[in-house]
Short mmCIF file of C-alpha atoms in Angstrom, two decimals:
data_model
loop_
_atom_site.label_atom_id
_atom_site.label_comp_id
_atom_site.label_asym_id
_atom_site.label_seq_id
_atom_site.Cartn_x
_atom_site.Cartn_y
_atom_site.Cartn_z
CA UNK A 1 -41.64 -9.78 -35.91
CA UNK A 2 -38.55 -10.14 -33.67
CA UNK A 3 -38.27 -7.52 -30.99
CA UNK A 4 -35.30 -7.64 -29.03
CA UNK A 5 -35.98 -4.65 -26.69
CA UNK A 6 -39.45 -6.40 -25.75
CA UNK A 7 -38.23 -9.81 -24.93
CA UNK A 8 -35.61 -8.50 -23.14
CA UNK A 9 -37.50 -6.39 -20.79
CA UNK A 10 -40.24 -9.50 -20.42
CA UNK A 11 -37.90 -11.49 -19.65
CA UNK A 12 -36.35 -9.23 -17.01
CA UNK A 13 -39.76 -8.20 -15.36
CA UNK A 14 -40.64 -12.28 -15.36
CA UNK A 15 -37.31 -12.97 -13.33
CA UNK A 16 -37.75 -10.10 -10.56
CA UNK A 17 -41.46 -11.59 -10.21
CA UNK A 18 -40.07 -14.57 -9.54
CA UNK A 19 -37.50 -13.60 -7.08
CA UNK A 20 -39.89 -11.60 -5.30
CA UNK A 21 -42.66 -14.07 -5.06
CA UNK A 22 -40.88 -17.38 -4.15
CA UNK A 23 -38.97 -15.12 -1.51
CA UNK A 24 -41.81 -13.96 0.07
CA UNK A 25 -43.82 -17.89 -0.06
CA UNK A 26 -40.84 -19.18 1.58
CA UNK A 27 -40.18 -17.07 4.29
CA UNK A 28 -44.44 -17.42 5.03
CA UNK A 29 -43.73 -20.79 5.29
CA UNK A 30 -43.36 -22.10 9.48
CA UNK A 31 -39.88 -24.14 8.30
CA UNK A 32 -36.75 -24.92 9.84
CA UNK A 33 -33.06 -23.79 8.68
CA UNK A 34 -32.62 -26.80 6.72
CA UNK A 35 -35.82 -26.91 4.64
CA UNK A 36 -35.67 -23.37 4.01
CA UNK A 37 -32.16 -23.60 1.99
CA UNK A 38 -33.70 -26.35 0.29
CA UNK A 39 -36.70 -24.56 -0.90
CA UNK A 40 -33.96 -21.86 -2.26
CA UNK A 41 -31.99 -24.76 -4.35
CA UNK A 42 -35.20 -25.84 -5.50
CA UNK A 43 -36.12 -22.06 -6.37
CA UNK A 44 -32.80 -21.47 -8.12
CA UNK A 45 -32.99 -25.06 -9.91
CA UNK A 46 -36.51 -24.26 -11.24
CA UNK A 47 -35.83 -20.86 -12.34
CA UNK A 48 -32.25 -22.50 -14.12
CA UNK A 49 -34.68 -24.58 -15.95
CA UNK A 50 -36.96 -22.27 -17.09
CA UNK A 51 -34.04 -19.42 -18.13
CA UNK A 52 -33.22 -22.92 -20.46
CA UNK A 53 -36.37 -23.44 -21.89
CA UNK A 54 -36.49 -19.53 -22.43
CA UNK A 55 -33.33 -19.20 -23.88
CA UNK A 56 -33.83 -22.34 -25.89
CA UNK A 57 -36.76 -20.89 -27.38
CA UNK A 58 -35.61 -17.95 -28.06
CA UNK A 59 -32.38 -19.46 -29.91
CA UNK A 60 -35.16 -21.51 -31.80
CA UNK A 61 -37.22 -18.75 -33.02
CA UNK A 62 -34.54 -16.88 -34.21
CA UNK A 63 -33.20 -19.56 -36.30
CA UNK A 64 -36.17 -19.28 -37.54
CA UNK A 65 -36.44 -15.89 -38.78
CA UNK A 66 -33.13 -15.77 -40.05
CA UNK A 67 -34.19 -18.70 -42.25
CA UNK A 68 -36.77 -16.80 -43.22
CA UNK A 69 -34.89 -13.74 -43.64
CA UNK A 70 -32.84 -15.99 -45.92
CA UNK A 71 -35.35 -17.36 -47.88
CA UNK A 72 -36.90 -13.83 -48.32
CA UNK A 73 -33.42 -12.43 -49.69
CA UNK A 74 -33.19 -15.27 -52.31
CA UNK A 75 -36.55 -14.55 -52.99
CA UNK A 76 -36.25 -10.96 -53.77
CA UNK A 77 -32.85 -12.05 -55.70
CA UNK A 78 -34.49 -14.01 -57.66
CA UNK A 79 -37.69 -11.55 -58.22
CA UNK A 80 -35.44 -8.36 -58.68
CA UNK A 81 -33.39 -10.67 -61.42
CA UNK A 82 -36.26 -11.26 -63.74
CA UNK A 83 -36.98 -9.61 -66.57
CA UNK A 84 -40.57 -8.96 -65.86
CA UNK A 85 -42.68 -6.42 -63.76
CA UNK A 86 -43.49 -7.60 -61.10
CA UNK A 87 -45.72 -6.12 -58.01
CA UNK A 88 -47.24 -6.79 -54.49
CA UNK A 89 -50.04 -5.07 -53.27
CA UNK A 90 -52.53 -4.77 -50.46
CA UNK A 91 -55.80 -5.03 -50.12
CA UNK A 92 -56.22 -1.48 -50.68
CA UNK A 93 -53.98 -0.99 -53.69
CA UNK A 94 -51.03 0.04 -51.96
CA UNK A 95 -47.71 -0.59 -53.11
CA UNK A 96 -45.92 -3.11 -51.04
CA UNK A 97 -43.49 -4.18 -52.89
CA UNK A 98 -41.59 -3.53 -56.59
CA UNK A 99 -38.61 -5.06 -58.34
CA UNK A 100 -35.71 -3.44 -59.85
CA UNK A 101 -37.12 -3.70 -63.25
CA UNK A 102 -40.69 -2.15 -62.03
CA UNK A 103 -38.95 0.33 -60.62
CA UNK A 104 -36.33 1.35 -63.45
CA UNK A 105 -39.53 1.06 -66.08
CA UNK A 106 -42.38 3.84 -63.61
CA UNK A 107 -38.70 5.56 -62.57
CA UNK A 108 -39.66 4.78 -58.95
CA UNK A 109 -35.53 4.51 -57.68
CA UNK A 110 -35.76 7.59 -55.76
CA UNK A 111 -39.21 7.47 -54.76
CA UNK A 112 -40.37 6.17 -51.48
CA UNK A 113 -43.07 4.08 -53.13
CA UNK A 114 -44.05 1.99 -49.80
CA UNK A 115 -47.86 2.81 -48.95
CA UNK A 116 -48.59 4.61 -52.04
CA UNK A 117 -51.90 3.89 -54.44
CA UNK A 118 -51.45 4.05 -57.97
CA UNK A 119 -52.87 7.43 -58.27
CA UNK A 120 -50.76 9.23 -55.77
CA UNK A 121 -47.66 7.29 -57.45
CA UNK A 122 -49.04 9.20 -60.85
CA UNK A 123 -48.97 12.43 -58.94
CA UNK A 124 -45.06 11.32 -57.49
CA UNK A 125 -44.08 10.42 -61.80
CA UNK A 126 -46.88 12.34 -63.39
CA UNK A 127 -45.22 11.22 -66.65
CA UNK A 128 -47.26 7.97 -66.17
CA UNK A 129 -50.25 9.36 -64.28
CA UNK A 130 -52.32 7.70 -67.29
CA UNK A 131 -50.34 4.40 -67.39
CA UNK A 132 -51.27 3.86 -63.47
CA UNK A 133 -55.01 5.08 -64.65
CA UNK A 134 -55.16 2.12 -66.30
CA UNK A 135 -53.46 0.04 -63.57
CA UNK A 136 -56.45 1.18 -61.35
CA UNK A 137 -59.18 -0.09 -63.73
CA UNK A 138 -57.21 -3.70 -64.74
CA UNK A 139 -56.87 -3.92 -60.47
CA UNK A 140 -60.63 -3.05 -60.42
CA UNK A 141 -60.95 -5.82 -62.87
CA UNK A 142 -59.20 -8.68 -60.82
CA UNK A 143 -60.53 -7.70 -57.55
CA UNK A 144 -63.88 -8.15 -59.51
CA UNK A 145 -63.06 -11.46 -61.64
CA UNK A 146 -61.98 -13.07 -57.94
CA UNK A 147 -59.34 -15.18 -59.99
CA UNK A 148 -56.41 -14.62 -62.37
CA UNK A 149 -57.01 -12.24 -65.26
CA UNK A 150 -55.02 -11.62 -68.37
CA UNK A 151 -54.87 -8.61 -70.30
CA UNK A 152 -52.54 -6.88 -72.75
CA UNK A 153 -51.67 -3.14 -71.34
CA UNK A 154 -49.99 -0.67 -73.12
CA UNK A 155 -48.04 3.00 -72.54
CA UNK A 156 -44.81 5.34 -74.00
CA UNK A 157 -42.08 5.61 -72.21
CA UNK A 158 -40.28 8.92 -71.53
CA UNK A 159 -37.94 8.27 -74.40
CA UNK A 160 -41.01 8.11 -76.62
CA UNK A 161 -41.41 4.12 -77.34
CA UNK A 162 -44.52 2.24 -76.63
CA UNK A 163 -44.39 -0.65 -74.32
CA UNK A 164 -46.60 -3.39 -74.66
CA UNK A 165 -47.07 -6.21 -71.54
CA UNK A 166 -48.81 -8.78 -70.87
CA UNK A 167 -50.40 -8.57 -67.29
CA UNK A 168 -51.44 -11.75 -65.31
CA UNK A 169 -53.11 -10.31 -62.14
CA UNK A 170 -53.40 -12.62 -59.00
CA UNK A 171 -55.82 -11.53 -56.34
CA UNK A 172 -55.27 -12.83 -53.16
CA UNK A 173 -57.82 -13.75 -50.28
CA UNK A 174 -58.21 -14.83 -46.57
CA UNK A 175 -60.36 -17.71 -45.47
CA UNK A 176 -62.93 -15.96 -44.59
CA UNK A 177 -63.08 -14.31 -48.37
CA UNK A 178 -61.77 -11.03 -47.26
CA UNK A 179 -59.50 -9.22 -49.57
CA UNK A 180 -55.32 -10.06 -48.73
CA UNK A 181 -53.31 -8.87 -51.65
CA UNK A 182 -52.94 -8.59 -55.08
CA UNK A 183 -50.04 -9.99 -57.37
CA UNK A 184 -49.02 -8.41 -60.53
CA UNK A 185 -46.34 -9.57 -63.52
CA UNK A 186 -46.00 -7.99 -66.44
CA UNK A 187 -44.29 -9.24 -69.53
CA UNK A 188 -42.83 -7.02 -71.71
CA UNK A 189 -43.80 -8.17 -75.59
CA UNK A 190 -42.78 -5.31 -77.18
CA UNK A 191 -40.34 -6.98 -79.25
CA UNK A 192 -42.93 -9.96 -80.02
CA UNK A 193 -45.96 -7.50 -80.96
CA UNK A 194 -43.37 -5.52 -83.42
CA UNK A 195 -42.56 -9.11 -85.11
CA UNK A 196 -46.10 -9.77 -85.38
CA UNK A 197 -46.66 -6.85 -87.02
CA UNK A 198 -43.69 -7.26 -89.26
CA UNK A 199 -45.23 -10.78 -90.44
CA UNK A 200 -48.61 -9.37 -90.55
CA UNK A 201 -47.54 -6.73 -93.39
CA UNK A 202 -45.30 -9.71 -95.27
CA UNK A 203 -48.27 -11.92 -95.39
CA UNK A 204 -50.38 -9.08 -96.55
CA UNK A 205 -47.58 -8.33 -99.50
CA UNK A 206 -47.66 -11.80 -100.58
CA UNK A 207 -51.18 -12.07 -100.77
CA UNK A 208 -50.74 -8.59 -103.02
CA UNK A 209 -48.14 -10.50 -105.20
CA UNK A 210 -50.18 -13.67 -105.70
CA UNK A 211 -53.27 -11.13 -105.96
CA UNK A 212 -51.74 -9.51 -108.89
CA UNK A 213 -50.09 -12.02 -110.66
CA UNK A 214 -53.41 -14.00 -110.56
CA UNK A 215 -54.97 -11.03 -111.93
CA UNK A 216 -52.46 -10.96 -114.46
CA UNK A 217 -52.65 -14.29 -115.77
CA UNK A 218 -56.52 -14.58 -115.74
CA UNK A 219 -56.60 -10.76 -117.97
CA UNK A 220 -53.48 -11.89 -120.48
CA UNK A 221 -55.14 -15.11 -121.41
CA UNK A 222 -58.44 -13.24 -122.83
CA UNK A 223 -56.02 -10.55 -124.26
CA UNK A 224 -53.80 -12.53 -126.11
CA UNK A 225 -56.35 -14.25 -127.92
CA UNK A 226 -58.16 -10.81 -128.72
CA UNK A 227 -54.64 -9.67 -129.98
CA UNK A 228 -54.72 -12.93 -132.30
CA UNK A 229 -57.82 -12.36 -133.84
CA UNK A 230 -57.67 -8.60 -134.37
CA UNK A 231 -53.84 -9.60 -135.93
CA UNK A 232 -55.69 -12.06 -138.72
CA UNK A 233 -58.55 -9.22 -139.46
CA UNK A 234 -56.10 -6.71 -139.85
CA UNK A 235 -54.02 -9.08 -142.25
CA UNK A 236 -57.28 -10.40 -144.43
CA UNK A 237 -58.56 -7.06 -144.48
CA UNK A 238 -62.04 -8.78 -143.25
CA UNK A 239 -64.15 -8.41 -140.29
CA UNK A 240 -64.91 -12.14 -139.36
CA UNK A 241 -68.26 -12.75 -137.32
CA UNK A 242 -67.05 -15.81 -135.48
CA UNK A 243 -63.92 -13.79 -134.43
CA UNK A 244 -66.07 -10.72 -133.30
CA UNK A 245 -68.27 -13.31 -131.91
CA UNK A 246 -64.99 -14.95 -129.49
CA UNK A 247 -63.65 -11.05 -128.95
CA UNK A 248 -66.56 -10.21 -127.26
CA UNK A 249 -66.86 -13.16 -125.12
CA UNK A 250 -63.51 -12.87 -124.24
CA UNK A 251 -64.47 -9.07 -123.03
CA UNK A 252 -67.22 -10.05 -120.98
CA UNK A 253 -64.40 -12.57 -119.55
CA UNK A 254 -62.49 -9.32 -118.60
CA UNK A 255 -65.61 -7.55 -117.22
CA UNK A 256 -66.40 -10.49 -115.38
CA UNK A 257 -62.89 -10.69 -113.58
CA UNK A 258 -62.90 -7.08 -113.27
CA UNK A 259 -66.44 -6.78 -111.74
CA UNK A 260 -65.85 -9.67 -109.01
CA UNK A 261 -62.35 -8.23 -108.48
CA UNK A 262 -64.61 -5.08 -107.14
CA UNK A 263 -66.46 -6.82 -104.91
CA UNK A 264 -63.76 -8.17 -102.63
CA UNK A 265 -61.29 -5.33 -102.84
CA UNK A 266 -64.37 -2.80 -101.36
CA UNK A 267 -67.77 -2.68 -99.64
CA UNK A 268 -70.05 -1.98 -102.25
CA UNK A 269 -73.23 0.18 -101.86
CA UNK A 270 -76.48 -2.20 -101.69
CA UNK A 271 -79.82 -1.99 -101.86
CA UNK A 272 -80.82 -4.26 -98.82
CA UNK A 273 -84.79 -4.84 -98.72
CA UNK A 274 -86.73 -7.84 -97.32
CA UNK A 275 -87.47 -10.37 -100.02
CA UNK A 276 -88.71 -14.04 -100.25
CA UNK A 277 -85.81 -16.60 -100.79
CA UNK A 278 -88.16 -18.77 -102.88
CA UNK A 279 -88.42 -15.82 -105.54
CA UNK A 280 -84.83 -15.58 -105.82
CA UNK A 281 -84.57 -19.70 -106.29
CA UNK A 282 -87.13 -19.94 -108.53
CA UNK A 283 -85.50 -16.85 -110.75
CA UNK A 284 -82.30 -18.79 -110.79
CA UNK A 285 -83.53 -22.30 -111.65
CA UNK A 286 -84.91 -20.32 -114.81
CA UNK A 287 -81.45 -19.20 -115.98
CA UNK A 288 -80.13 -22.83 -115.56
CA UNK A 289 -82.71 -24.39 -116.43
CA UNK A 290 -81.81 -24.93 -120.60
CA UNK A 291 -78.31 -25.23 -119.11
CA UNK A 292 -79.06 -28.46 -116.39
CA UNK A 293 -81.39 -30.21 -119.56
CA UNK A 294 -78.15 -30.07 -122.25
CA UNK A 295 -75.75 -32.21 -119.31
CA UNK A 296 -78.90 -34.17 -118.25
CA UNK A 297 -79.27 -32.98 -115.15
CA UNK A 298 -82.77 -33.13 -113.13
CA UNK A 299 -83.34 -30.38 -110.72
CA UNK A 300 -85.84 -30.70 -107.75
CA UNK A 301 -86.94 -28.33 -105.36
CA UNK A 302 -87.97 -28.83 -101.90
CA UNK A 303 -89.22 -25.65 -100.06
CA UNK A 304 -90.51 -26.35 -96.76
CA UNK A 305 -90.51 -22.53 -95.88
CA UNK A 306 -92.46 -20.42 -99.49
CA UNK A 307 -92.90 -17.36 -97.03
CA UNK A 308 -89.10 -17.19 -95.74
CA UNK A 309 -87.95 -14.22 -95.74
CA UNK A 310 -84.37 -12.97 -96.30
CA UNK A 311 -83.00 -8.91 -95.59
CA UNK A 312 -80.36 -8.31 -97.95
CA UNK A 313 -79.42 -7.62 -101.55
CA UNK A 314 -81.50 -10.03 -103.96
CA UNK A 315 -79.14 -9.59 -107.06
CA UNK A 316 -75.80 -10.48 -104.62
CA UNK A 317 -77.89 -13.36 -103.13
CA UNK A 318 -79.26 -14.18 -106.54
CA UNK A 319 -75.45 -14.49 -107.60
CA UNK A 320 -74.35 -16.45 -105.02
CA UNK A 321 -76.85 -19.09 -105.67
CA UNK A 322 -75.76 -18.87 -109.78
CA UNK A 323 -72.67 -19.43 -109.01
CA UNK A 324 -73.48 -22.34 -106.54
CA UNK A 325 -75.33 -24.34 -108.70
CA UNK A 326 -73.72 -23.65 -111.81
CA UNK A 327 -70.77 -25.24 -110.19
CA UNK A 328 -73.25 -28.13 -109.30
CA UNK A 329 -74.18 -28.26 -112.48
CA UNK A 330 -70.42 -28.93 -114.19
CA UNK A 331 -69.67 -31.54 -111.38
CA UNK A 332 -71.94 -33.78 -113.17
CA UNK A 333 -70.88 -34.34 -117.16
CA UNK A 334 -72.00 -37.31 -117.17
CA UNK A 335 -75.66 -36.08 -115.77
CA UNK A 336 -77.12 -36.39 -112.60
CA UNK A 337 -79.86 -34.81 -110.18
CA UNK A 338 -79.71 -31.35 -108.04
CA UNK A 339 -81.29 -30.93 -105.24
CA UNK A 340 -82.23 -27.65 -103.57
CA UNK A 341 -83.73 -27.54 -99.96
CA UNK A 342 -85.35 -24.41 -98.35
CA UNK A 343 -86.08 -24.12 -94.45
CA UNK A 344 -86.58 -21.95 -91.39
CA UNK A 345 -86.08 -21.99 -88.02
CA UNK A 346 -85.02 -20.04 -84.68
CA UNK A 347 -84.81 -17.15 -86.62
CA UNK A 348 -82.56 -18.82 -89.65
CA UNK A 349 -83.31 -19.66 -93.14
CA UNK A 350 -81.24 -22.46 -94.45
CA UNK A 351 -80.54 -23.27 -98.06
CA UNK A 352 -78.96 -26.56 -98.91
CA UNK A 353 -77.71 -27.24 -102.57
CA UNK A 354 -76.68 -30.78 -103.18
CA UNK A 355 -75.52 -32.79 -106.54
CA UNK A 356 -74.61 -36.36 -106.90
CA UNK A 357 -71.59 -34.78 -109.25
CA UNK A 358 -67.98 -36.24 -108.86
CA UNK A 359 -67.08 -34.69 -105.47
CA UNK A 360 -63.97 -32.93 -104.34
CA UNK A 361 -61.00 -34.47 -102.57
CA UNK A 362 -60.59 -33.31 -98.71
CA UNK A 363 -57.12 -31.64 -99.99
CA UNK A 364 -59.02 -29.62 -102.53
CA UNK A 365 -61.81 -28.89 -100.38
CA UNK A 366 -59.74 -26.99 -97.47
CA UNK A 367 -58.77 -24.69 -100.51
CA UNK A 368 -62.17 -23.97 -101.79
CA UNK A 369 -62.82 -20.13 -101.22
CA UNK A 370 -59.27 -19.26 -102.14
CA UNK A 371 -58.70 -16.25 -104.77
CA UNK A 372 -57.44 -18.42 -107.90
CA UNK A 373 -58.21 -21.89 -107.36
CA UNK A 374 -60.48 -23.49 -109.23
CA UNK A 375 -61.06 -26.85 -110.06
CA UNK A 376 -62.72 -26.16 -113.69
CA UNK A 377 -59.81 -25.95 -116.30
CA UNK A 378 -61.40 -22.64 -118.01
CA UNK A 379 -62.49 -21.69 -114.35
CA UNK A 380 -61.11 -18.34 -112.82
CA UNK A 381 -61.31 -19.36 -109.15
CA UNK A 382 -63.17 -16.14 -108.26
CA UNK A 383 -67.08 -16.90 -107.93
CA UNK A 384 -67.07 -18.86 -104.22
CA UNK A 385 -64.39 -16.30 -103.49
CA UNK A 386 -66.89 -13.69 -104.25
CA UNK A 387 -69.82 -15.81 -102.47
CA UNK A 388 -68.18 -16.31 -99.70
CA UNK A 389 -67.66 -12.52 -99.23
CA UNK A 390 -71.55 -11.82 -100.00
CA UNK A 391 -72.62 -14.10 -97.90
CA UNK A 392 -71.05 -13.06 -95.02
CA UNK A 393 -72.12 -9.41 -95.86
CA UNK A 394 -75.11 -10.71 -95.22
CA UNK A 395 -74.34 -11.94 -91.63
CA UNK A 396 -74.84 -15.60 -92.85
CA UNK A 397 -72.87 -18.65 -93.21
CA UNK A 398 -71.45 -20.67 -96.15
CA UNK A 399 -70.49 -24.71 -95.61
CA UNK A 400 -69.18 -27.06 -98.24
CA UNK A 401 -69.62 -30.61 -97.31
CA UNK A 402 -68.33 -33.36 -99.97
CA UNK A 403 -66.74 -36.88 -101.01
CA UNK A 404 -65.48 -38.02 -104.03
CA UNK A 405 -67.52 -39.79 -106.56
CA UNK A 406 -70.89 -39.27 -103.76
CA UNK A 407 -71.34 -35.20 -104.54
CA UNK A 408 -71.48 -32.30 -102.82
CA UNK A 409 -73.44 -30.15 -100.54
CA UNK A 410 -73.44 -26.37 -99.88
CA UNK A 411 -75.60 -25.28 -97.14
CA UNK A 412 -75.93 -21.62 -96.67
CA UNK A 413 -77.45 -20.03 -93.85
CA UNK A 414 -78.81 -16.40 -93.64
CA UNK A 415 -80.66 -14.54 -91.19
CA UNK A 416 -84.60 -14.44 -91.61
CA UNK A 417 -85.79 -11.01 -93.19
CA UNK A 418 -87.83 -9.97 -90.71
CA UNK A 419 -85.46 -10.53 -87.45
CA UNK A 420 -82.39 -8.71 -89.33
CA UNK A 421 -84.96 -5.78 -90.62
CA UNK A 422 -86.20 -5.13 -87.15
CA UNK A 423 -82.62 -4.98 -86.01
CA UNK A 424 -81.19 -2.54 -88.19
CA UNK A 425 -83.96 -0.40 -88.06
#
């Protein structure tokens, strides 16, 4: 830094040196009158040159610093302008340096910050002892990380809002690795996380209304033909076995909706075991079985893992695979072949179920899983809704690979029995 009071006097002490020295070399020297004054021009001349190069210098260097100066001002004008929080510390965690908005937000004006760790600035604005708490552990965190860090870092104000920012954190180091400072900006998304919010709730109403009108339409349909029917026996005075017959399908319709409606509005108490996926195939290949002969369909099994083991609830997992290849099943009116695949490995038992049915478009398929849609025309767009949910109860995974007029496969993936048991026990 410039010093003024130090060059001067340097410069004072070099130029009596000087004077005294060359005097007293001189007059030791065995001249005459005429070389003697021109040793003392020659003095003078020398020590006129090097007052120049001095003085030049000096001019130099302090063009220098008030550049610098300058560029500093416009610096901090153009820091103390922003928006944002933004900090300088040292290597220690001492404040070095805080702009007008970091010091209007910590109400720092009247507080000589300069030197100060975050924990005596929390004893200074005890208001925000905690906020600088955390300050201390997201510095610990940089210092730690050796590069830029990114966190979201929240606190209420005095006038009881809560700020939100998001705080990039630069650490800063010598070339030898040793710590030099740490940079901090904060941006304030308070505004942006509210919005978010705002949207979140929106999106959560409109999946309500399209919830409920679903619901609605999928419950009136079964209704209004039970109204129909009970309408005609009430008129003919006759109780009509076929109608009875369609009333009470038409309630199990209801019970059905109303039962898979359960399981994805709430977690539902289960009775996890271990249990042998092969048991669970072979118990739903029975139920289809009459079904897969009427629409000609062949069904072939290959298990390459009969002692795989799954943890988990065997009716869910038993009605996940119903409604799997039931679905398999009515892709292929015209008949076809199903093929179910069981294996294990690294801890995984994988289940493929594949038909050589009609296939589904790639525009249907990214909406497969979605409350409502169904591709069948009596369908109610509910059962891979409700397998999709089951299955990743069960910490597994559900994938739908298909192309039109080739078929589809479904491979499922689910922990093995004995890994998950050990685990939660």
């Amino acid at each position: 830094m410039f010093n003024k009071s130090k060059v001067m006097a340097s410069y004072i002490a070099f130029s009596l040196l000087w004077l005294v020295v060359t005097d007293a070399l001189i007059n030791m020297l065995p001249v005459g009158r005429g070389v003697y004054m021109a040793l003392g021009i020659a003095k003078g001349a020398v020590f006129i040159l090097l007052s120049v190069v001095f003085l030049y210098q000096l001019l130099t260097k302090r063009e220098q610093l008030e550049k610098a100066e300058e560029n500093e001002q416009q610096l901090l004008t153009l820091i103390n302008s922003m928006p944002d929080f933004v900090c300088f510390k040292d290597s220690e965690g001492r404040w070095l340096r805080v702009n007008d908005f970091g010091q209007r937000l910590y109400h720092l004006e009247r507080i000589d910050y300069v030197g100060k760790t975050d924990r005596e600035l929390g004893e200074l604005v005890p208001f925000f002892k905690d906020a600088f708490e955390q300050c201390i552990e997201s510095d610990r965190e940089a210092w730690k990380s050796g590069t830029v860090t990114r966190r979201e870092e929240s606190f209420e104000t005095p006038d009881g809002e809560l700020k939100t920012f998001d705080v990039i954190k630069v650490p800063l180091f010598e070339e030898n690795g040793a710590r030099k400072g740490l940079l901090t900006i904060g941006r304030d998304i308070t505004q942006q996380k509210r919005a978010e919010e705002l949207l979140l709730k929106k999106e959560k109403l409109s999946v309500l209304g399209e919830l409920a009108a679903g619901i609605a339409h999928e419950i009136r349909n079964p209704l209004t033909s039970m109204k129909g029917f009970i309408q005609m026996m009430q008129e003919t005075r006759e109780v009509n076995d076929d109608y009875m017959r369609i009333m009470l399908s038409e309630l199990g319709r209801i019970n059905q909706i109303v039962s898979e409606l359960l399981v994805l509005a709430k977690p539902q108490s289960h009775n996890y075991r271990p249990f042998l996926l092969s048991e669970a195939v072979s118990y739903v290949i029975s139920l289809i079985g009459h079904e897969a002969t009427l629409n000609n369909v062949s069904i072939s099994v290959h298990n390459n893992a009969p002692k795989a083991c799954v943890y988990g609830d065997q009716n869910q997992i038993v009605q996940v695979l119903l409604n799997v290849m039931k679905n398999a099943i009515e892709a292929m009116p015209g008949g076809g072949s199903l093929y179910v695949r069981v294996s294990e490995a690294g801890g995984t038992v994988c289940l493929d179920i594949a038909d050589t049915g009609i296939g589904i478009s790639k525009e249907r398929l990214q909406k497969i899983g979605e409350p409502f849609f169904t591709l069948k025309e009596k369908g109610m767009g509910l059962g891979l809704t409700t397998s999709m949910k089951i299955i990743q109860e069960h910490k597994g995974t559900m994938q739908i690979e298909s192309e039109v007029g080739k078929g589809t496969i479904v491979h499922l993936t689910l922990p093995s029995g004995y890994a998950a048991n050990a685990a939660s026990g």
